[in-house]
Amino acid sequence: MEASLVDYHVADAWDEIVDTDGSIRPAYREVVDSLRSMRGEDLRGRAEQLARTFTERGVTYAYGGVERPFPLDPVPRIIEAAEWAQLSAGVIQRVRALECFLNDAYTEGVVFNEGIIPRRLITSSPEFNRAAVGITPPNGVRIQVAGIDVIRDERGGLRVLEDNVRIPSGVSYVMENRRAMTRTLSGLFSGRSVLPVDLYPQRLLNALKQAAPVGVHDPVIAVLTPGVHNAAYFEHSLLARRMGIELVEGRDLVCHSNKLYMRTTSGEARVDVIYRRVDDGFLDPLHGNPSSLIGVAGLFNAARAGNVTIANAVGNGIADDKLMYTYVPDLIRFFLDEEPILDNVETHRLEDRDVLIEVAADIGNYVIKPVDGAGGAGIVIGPQADDETLAATREAIIAAPRRFIAQRVVAISTHPTLIEGNLAPRHIDLRPFCVNDGNSVWVLPGGLTRVALPEGALVVNSSQGGGSKDTWVIADHGPGDSAISTPTPWRAVPETVRQDGPSSLNRSDQQ
Amino acid sequence: MREPSLLARMAESLFWIGRYVERADDTSRIIDSYLHRMLEDPTENEDVACRTLLAIMGVPTDRVDKVTTPDVLELLAYDAASSSSIIGSLSRARENAQGSRDVISTEMWECLNTTWFELPARRAQVSRTGPHAFLRSVRDRSSLFAGLTDATMNRSDAWRFVTLGRGIERIDMMTRLLAVRIASGVLAPDWGTLLRAAGAEEAFRQVYPGQESTELIAGFLMLDPYFPRSALFALTSVEGDLAALSDNAIRLGSRGDAQRIIGQARTTLEYSNPDELIHRLSEILELITTACADATEAITLRYFDKATWVQWESEAE
């Protein structure tokens, strides 16, 4: 048997490889030829080898309490240079707008005064963190790392599905996928100039250095992890290792006199910047969950005193709330005076009574998402849900319209994926990762393509039993050429006001 | 350039990784040599030999009527719940490595992780191939880990804590082995088995070809300055590691407790009259065993137990 697309039946969605007329899309021709030259068993063998490599390296994700490898599909996802240029410009634009919004929301609140966004949207968000109000990011950056989830709709257009500006995870799989692919399926790469993905740790380290408290030139930086039992522990340790910085847990840290220290074999050592992978609510038991054992008491005060920088900033959750998502195009227009490069998926705000009535009546034809759900939890896909679920969801949205949004059901694009030895269409999404060092927003070429492995499943998430694909951005010119991701100079706060902390934005520039 | 700091929690993990891997290595060698002794010599009393083995590892046997080889293997090799068994030690080593992945090298982590993943399969093979293949693979993996430790880690405190753990465990095992031999008297296995159990047979025969006496063998295992598993060699290397730990230099005149304890044990061995040493062997072995335990406690207090410093005080704003 041959690993081919002969028996491949395109599902009712845009297929990334097979065009509507059955031909192979140009970007994929060489890879499909390479795959054709492999026998079915060979491809399966390679797929097994990929899984084994991951198990050995401990590239795992805890799913349902069990540590298991995050399945890597051997068929790569390819993005051509021109499309990538547009996509990366679009996500950079979003991150810039969200930085402006966060800075404004925690200071002047111009965006509310101008009526762009209703103020109650923020005050009603559980993610609004009063403790964050007094914390001034030293270089004006609140979003050191962002993951902007993008999907392709039925007509092939890219749309943003959600923004993640708290603690987006998954970048380790991007690096590990590439490592495994180049070792196991090197033949697929021959002759292609695929942009490298291993620059990420250096970019992140630089962004963390730039975020150091004022006056600290050679900051001590640490990654804060909830511990080995966290689903993304592998990623925390990989990033710490690749950046050459300490991986700490709450119990390794102690605050006194508004300074943060880690306990080392030679006593306590100051920590200047903390790249935390712990949720806001657990970071500091004095402010959030008082029983949290994974945080460190006094951290927020130390940050407010300007002695330590917390990255990403505390309180970013108001910007990636899914109701806020519906306003991001307005934020782009307001703060940047630009038109959005990437569209949202059509989304309905249920706080509008007429909209609520309409959606409630026709709930089977919408996707209902909790505004603060992470990892695909709580999402109800109308057409795939049973009557009982729909009835419960209808009740829930009527009881608390602020807690949900309704979206059009998008048949997100499919990609041929190796399922039990044969290629079958599976729905995919893409999470490009952005790093903001205050001078520019940089996008890691590619990002994490996640695959929903159950047939027909539309929720693509590593915590929902998904897999992933190596994601290739093809260079315009030659290998190693990264000209197409030239960063756009950017800082949320003008350099001149940096010493005094962020002031209001210069409004005359905005309109 | 900043001297890289080492978290107290990491240091503790590294120390125990060193100890657990060495423990698995030594245990497999001891079981292997004693098991084969039994197979080669049918007159050997299985019950006595098994009790000897358990005694070496500090497992009490007085409540049991009869100890068989499968019992020993279960207790000393396969029991995942026990920190003195091979599988238990390797699982604990991997657990510690998981929490310290960013200070050990990827190769070291992969070595422990793969070893751990393969354990169930290797354990299952024992019914077909016998225990030797299992025990042999444990030694191979331990040696690989030791080699990777030395070949991939910076000579920083992190590396020193691994070798420190390895060294202390090695001294501990050697003294246990000898102490049981002495205590067992006439029932004790022959010296050849003991040498094999200590991984010293070839090394000994190169130095003393054709000779075999209690004095020579005990002297070699205790005092030989060139054999890397001798008590003296391991004590010297542990002392060196302790002296090199970076914050020792700033404490003028005052050596850390652990270093003092190990140093005293080392000088007792090094500057005793060899003939006298053999006659006082059990006393000296006890002294060294105690020194190992005390040194571990001192290291724990000095380097690992930083959490006791936590104080809650009001933050001046």
PDB file of C-alpha atoms in Angstrom, chain A residues 19-190:
ATOM      1  CA  ASP A  19      -8.112  21.807  -3.857  1.00  0.00           C
ATOM      2  CA  THR A  20     -11.826  21.590  -4.646  1.00  0.00           C
ATOM      3  CA  ASP A  21     -11.049  20.127  -8.082  1.00  0.00           C
ATOM      4  CA  GLY A  22      -8.977  17.350  -6.488  1.00  0.00           C
ATOM      5  CA  SER A  23      -5.577  18.779  -7.450  1.00  0.00           C
ATOM      6  CA  ILE A  24      -2.753  19.326  -4.993  1.00  0.00           C
ATOM      7  CA  ARG A  25      -2.223  22.956  -3.914  1.00  0.00           C
ATOM      8  CA  PRO A  26       1.105  24.294  -5.255  1.00  0.00           C
ATOM      9  CA  ALA A  27       2.777  24.748  -1.857  1.00  0.00           C
ATOM     10  CA  TYR A  28       2.349  21.068  -1.128  1.00  0.00           C
ATOM     11  CA  ARG A  29       3.342  19.459  -4.416  1.00  0.00           C
ATOM     12  CA  GLU A  30       6.884  18.522  -3.441  1.00  0.00           C
ATOM     13  CA  VAL A  31       5.928  17.209  -0.034  1.00  0.00           C
ATOM     14  CA  VAL A  32       3.086  15.145  -1.498  1.00  0.00           C
ATOM     15  CA  ASP A  33       5.545  13.718  -4.053  1.00  0.00           C
ATOM     16  CA  SER A  34       7.951  12.797  -1.255  1.00  0.00           C
ATOM     17  CA  LEU A  35       5.162  11.172   0.712  1.00  0.00           C
ATOM     18  CA  ARG A  36       4.031   9.238  -2.366  1.00  0.00           C
ATOM     19  CA  SER A  37       7.487   7.804  -2.780  1.00  0.00           C
ATOM     20  CA  MET A  38       7.258   6.305   0.690  1.00  0.00           C
ATOM     21  CA  ARG A  39       5.483   3.066   1.268  1.00  0.00           C
ATOM     22  CA  GLY A  40       2.597   3.037   3.715  1.00  0.00           C
ATOM     23  CA  GLU A  41       4.452   0.957   6.281  1.00  0.00           C
ATOM     24  CA  ASP A  42       7.450   3.278   6.041  1.00  0.00           C
ATOM     25  CA  LEU A  43       5.318   6.277   6.899  1.00  0.00           C
ATOM     26  CA  ARG A  44       3.690   4.409   9.744  1.00  0.00           C
ATOM     27  CA  GLY A  45       7.129   3.356  10.944  1.00  0.00           C
ATOM     28  CA  ARG A  46       8.296   6.946  10.911  1.00  0.00           C
ATOM     29  CA  ALA A  47       5.175   8.019  12.769  1.00  0.00           C
ATOM     30  CA  GLU A  48       5.946   5.439  15.456  1.00  0.00           C
ATOM     31  CA  GLN A  49       9.506   6.658  15.615  1.00  0.00           C
ATOM     32  CA  LEU A  50       8.235  10.211  16.121  1.00  0.00           C
ATOM     33  CA  ALA A  51       6.111   9.042  19.036  1.00  0.00           C
ATOM     34  CA  ARG A  52       9.022   7.123  20.539  1.00  0.00           C
ATOM     35  CA  THR A  53      11.336  10.129  20.287  1.00  0.00           C
ATOM     36  CA  PHE A  54       8.793  12.195  22.177  1.00  0.00           C
ATOM     37  CA  THR A  55       8.352   9.637  24.920  1.00  0.00           C
ATOM     38  CA  GLU A  56      12.105   9.368  25.408  1.00  0.00           C
ATOM     39  CA  ARG A  57      12.601  13.091  25.547  1.00  0.00           C
ATOM     40  CA  GLY A  58       9.650  13.450  27.861  1.00  0.00           C
ATOM     41  CA  VAL A  59       7.775  15.672  25.402  1.00  0.00           C
ATOM     42  CA  THR A  60       4.467  15.025  27.046  1.00  0.00           C
ATOM     43  CA  TYR A  61       1.192  16.628  27.866  1.00  0.00           C
ATOM     44  CA  ALA A  62      -0.871  15.553  30.845  1.00  0.00           C
ATOM     45  CA  TYR A  63      -4.299  14.639  29.512  1.00  0.00           C
ATOM     46  CA  GLY A  64      -6.907  13.264  31.870  1.00  0.00           C
ATOM     47  CA  GLY A  65      -4.241  12.979  34.541  1.00  0.00           C
ATOM     48  CA  VAL A  66      -1.992  10.744  32.461  1.00  0.00           C
ATOM     49  CA  GLU A  67       1.348  11.878  31.108  1.00  0.00           C
ATOM     50  CA  ARG A  68       1.374  11.036  27.417  1.00  0.00           C
ATOM     51  CA  PRO A  69       3.263  12.154  24.342  1.00  0.00           C
ATOM     52  CA  PHE A  70       1.652  14.968  22.389  1.00  0.00           C
ATOM     53  CA  PRO A  71       1.049  13.158  19.074  1.00  0.00           C
ATOM     54  CA  LEU A  72       2.966  14.639  16.156  1.00  0.00           C
ATOM     55  CA  ASP A  73       1.518  13.960  12.727  1.00  0.00           C
ATOM     56  CA  PRO A  74       4.141  13.234  10.060  1.00  0.00           C
ATOM     57  CA  VAL A  75       2.448  15.351   7.379  1.00  0.00           C
ATOM     58  CA  PRO A  76       3.638  18.948   7.798  1.00  0.00           C
ATOM     59  CA  ARG A  77       1.479  22.024   7.436  1.00  0.00           C
ATOM     60  CA  ILE A  78       2.910  24.529   4.977  1.00  0.00           C
ATOM     61  CA  ILE A  79       2.388  28.280   4.842  1.00  0.00           C
ATOM     62  CA  GLU A  80       3.734  30.207   1.884  1.00  0.00           C
ATOM     63  CA  ALA A  81       5.772  33.376   2.301  1.00  0.00           C
ATOM     64  CA  ALA A  82       3.104  35.778   1.027  1.00  0.00           C
ATOM     65  CA  GLU A  83       0.391  34.406   3.256  1.00  0.00           C
ATOM     66  CA  TRP A  84       2.738  34.363   6.225  1.00  0.00           C
ATOM     67  CA  ALA A  85       3.631  38.006   5.669  1.00  0.00           C
ATOM     68  CA  GLN A  86      -0.010  38.954   5.898  1.00  0.00           C
ATOM     69  CA  LEU A  87      -0.727  36.641   8.813  1.00  0.00           C
ATOM     70  CA  SER A  88       2.231  37.812  10.899  1.00  0.00           C
ATOM     71  CA  ALA A  89       1.408  41.460  10.193  1.00  0.00           C
ATOM     72  CA  GLY A  90      -2.130  40.743  11.374  1.00  0.00           C
ATOM     73  CA  VAL A  91      -1.117  39.157  14.657  1.00  0.00           C
ATOM     74  CA  ILE A  92       1.477  41.869  15.354  1.00  0.00           C
ATOM     75  CA  GLN A  93      -1.220  44.471  14.823  1.00  0.00           C
ATOM     76  CA  ARG A  94      -3.460  42.712  17.323  1.00  0.00           C
ATOM     77  CA  VAL A  95      -0.750  42.467  19.967  1.00  0.00           C
ATOM     78  CA  ARG A  96       0.026  46.181  19.564  1.00  0.00           C
ATOM     79  CA  ALA A  97      -3.626  47.080  19.960  1.00  0.00           C
ATOM     80  CA  LEU A  98      -4.015  44.846  23.009  1.00  0.00           C
ATOM     81  CA  GLU A  99      -0.889  46.374  24.618  1.00  0.00           C
ATOM     82  CA  CYS A 100      -2.404  49.831  24.134  1.00  0.00           C
ATOM     83  CA  PHE A 101      -5.694  48.680  25.513  1.00  0.00           C
ATOM     84  CA  LEU A 102      -4.175  47.120  28.660  1.00  0.00           C
ATOM     85  CA  ASN A 103      -2.054  50.170  29.315  1.00  0.00           C
ATOM     86  CA  ASP A 104      -5.092  52.405  28.950  1.00  0.00           C
ATOM     87  CA  ALA A 105      -7.480  50.185  30.923  1.00  0.00           C
ATOM     88  CA  TYR A 106      -5.136  50.066  33.931  1.00  0.00           C
ATOM     89  CA  THR A 107      -4.373  53.780  33.833  1.00  0.00           C
ATOM     90  CA  GLU A 108      -6.464  56.529  32.215  1.00  0.00           C
ATOM     91  CA  GLY A 109      -9.305  54.530  30.775  1.00  0.00           C
ATOM     92  CA  VAL A 110      -9.640  56.760  27.706  1.00  0.00           C
ATOM     93  CA  VAL A 111     -11.118  53.887  25.750  1.00  0.00           C
ATOM     94  CA  PHE A 112     -14.037  53.804  28.191  1.00  0.00           C
ATOM     95  CA  ASN A 113     -14.451  57.573  28.392  1.00  0.00           C
ATOM     96  CA  GLU A 114     -14.652  57.724  24.620  1.00  0.00           C
ATOM     97  CA  GLY A 115     -17.318  55.039  24.628  1.00  0.00           C
ATOM     98  CA  ILE A 116     -15.341  52.601  22.507  1.00  0.00           C
ATOM     99  CA  ILE A 117     -15.817  49.903  25.093  1.00  0.00           C
ATOM    100  CA  PRO A 118     -18.408  49.923  27.890  1.00  0.00           C
ATOM    101  CA  ARG A 119     -16.648  50.267  31.242  1.00  0.00           C
ATOM    102  CA  ARG A 120     -18.803  47.585  32.821  1.00  0.00           C
ATOM    103  CA  LEU A 121     -17.147  45.093  30.462  1.00  0.00           C
ATOM    104  CA  ILE A 122     -14.005  45.465  32.543  1.00  0.00           C
ATOM    105  CA  THR A 123     -15.522  45.869  35.953  1.00  0.00           C
ATOM    106  CA  SER A 124     -17.650  42.764  35.335  1.00  0.00           C
ATOM    107  CA  SER A 125     -14.679  40.691  34.243  1.00  0.00           C
ATOM    108  CA  PRO A 126     -13.355  38.329  36.902  1.00  0.00           C
ATOM    109  CA  GLU A 127      -9.959  38.785  35.255  1.00  0.00           C
ATOM    110  CA  PHE A 128      -9.843  42.470  36.145  1.00  0.00           C
ATOM    111  CA  ASN A 129      -7.220  42.542  38.824  1.00  0.00           C
ATOM    112  CA  ARG A 130      -7.221  45.461  41.220  1.00  0.00           C
ATOM    113  CA  ALA A 131      -3.745  44.489  42.334  1.00  0.00           C
ATOM    114  CA  ALA A 132      -2.545  45.127  38.798  1.00  0.00           C
ATOM    115  CA  VAL A 133      -3.595  48.759  38.813  1.00  0.00           C
ATOM    116  CA  GLY A 134      -0.500  49.950  40.647  1.00  0.00           C
ATOM    117  CA  ILE A 135       2.002  47.737  38.866  1.00  0.00           C
ATOM    118  CA  THR A 136       3.838  49.689  36.189  1.00  0.00           C
ATOM    119  CA  PRO A 137       5.683  47.617  33.609  1.00  0.00           C
ATOM    120  CA  PRO A 138       9.215  49.100  33.458  1.00  0.00           C
ATOM    121  CA  ASN A 139       9.469  49.093  29.662  1.00  0.00           C
ATOM    122  CA  GLY A 140       5.772  49.519  29.021  1.00  0.00           C
ATOM    123  CA  VAL A 141       5.306  45.905  27.950  1.00  0.00           C
ATOM    124  CA  ARG A 142       2.561  43.810  29.499  1.00  0.00           C
ATOM    125  CA  ILE A 143       2.422  41.107  26.840  1.00  0.00           C
ATOM    126  CA  GLN A 144       5.896  39.607  26.574  1.00  0.00           C
ATOM    127  CA  VAL A 145       4.377  36.522  24.990  1.00  0.00           C
ATOM    128  CA  ALA A 146       1.146  36.198  23.043  1.00  0.00           C
ATOM    129  CA  GLY A 147      -0.482  33.304  21.243  1.00  0.00           C
ATOM    130  CA  ILE A 148      -3.096  34.405  18.723  1.00  0.00           C
ATOM    131  CA  ASP A 149      -5.244  31.493  17.572  1.00  0.00           C
ATOM    132  CA  VAL A 150      -6.090  31.577  13.893  1.00  0.00           C
ATOM    133  CA  ILE A 151      -8.315  29.357  11.761  1.00  0.00           C
ATOM    134  CA  ARG A 152      -9.123  29.166   8.069  1.00  0.00           C
ATOM    135  CA  ASP A 153     -12.782  29.390   7.143  1.00  0.00           C
ATOM    136  CA  GLU A 154     -14.757  27.677   4.364  1.00  0.00           C
ATOM    137  CA  ARG A 155     -13.613  30.188   1.746  1.00  0.00           C
ATOM    138  CA  GLY A 156      -9.956  29.940   2.694  1.00  0.00           C
ATOM    139  CA  GLY A 157      -9.738  33.200   4.602  1.00  0.00           C
ATOM    140  CA  LEU A 158      -7.713  33.377   7.815  1.00  0.00           C
ATOM    141  CA  ARG A 159      -9.596  34.552  10.885  1.00  0.00           C
ATOM    142  CA  VAL A 160      -8.643  35.092  14.462  1.00  0.00           C
ATOM    143  CA  LEU A 161     -10.427  32.712  16.799  1.00  0.00           C
ATOM    144  CA  GLU A 162      -9.084  33.987  20.099  1.00  0.00           C
ATOM    145  CA  ASP A 163      -6.276  35.975  21.672  1.00  0.00           C
ATOM    146  CA  ASN A 164      -4.143  34.552  24.453  1.00  0.00           C
ATOM    147  CA  VAL A 165      -2.141  37.149  26.332  1.00  0.00           C
ATOM    148  CA  ARG A 166      -1.982  35.577  29.780  1.00  0.00           C
ATOM    149  CA  ILE A 167       0.214  32.475  29.701  1.00  0.00           C
ATOM    150  CA  PRO A 168      -0.133  30.957  26.234  1.00  0.00           C
ATOM    151  CA  SER A 169       1.490  27.532  26.049  1.00  0.00           C
ATOM    152  CA  GLY A 170       2.600  25.247  23.258  1.00  0.00           C
ATOM    153  CA  VAL A 171       5.766  26.827  21.925  1.00  0.00           C
ATOM    154  CA  SER A 172       7.884  23.931  23.159  1.00  0.00           C
ATOM    155  CA  TYR A 173       5.993  21.630  20.829  1.00  0.00           C
ATOM    156  CA  VAL A 174       6.857  23.888  17.923  1.00  0.00           C
ATOM    157  CA  MET A 175      10.547  23.477  18.695  1.00  0.00           C
ATOM    158  CA  GLU A 176      10.336  19.785  19.522  1.00  0.00           C
ATOM    159  CA  ASN A 177       8.183  19.022  16.464  1.00  0.00           C
ATOM    160  CA  ARG A 178      10.776  20.556  14.191  1.00  0.00           C
ATOM    161  CA  ARG A 179      13.577  18.712  15.952  1.00  0.00           C
ATOM    162  CA  ALA A 180      11.785  15.376  15.606  1.00  0.00           C
ATOM    163  CA  MET A 181      10.771  15.996  11.979  1.00  0.00           C
ATOM    164  CA  THR A 182      14.249  16.929  10.779  1.00  0.00           C
ATOM    165  CA  ARG A 183      15.617  13.800  12.446  1.00  0.00           C
ATOM    166  CA  THR A 184      12.940  11.361  11.357  1.00  0.00           C
ATOM    167  CA  LEU A 185      11.615  12.671   8.041  1.00  0.00           C
ATOM    168  CA  SER A 186      14.571  14.656   6.789  1.00  0.00           C
ATOM    169  CA  GLY A 187      13.708  13.725   3.203  1.00  0.00           C
ATOM    170  CA  LEU A 188      10.649  15.949   3.254  1.00  0.00           C
ATOM    171  CA  PHE A 189      12.831  18.995   3.865  1.00  0.00           C
ATOM    172  CA  SER A 190      15.219  18.487   0.978  1.00  0.00           C
TER     173      SER A 190
END
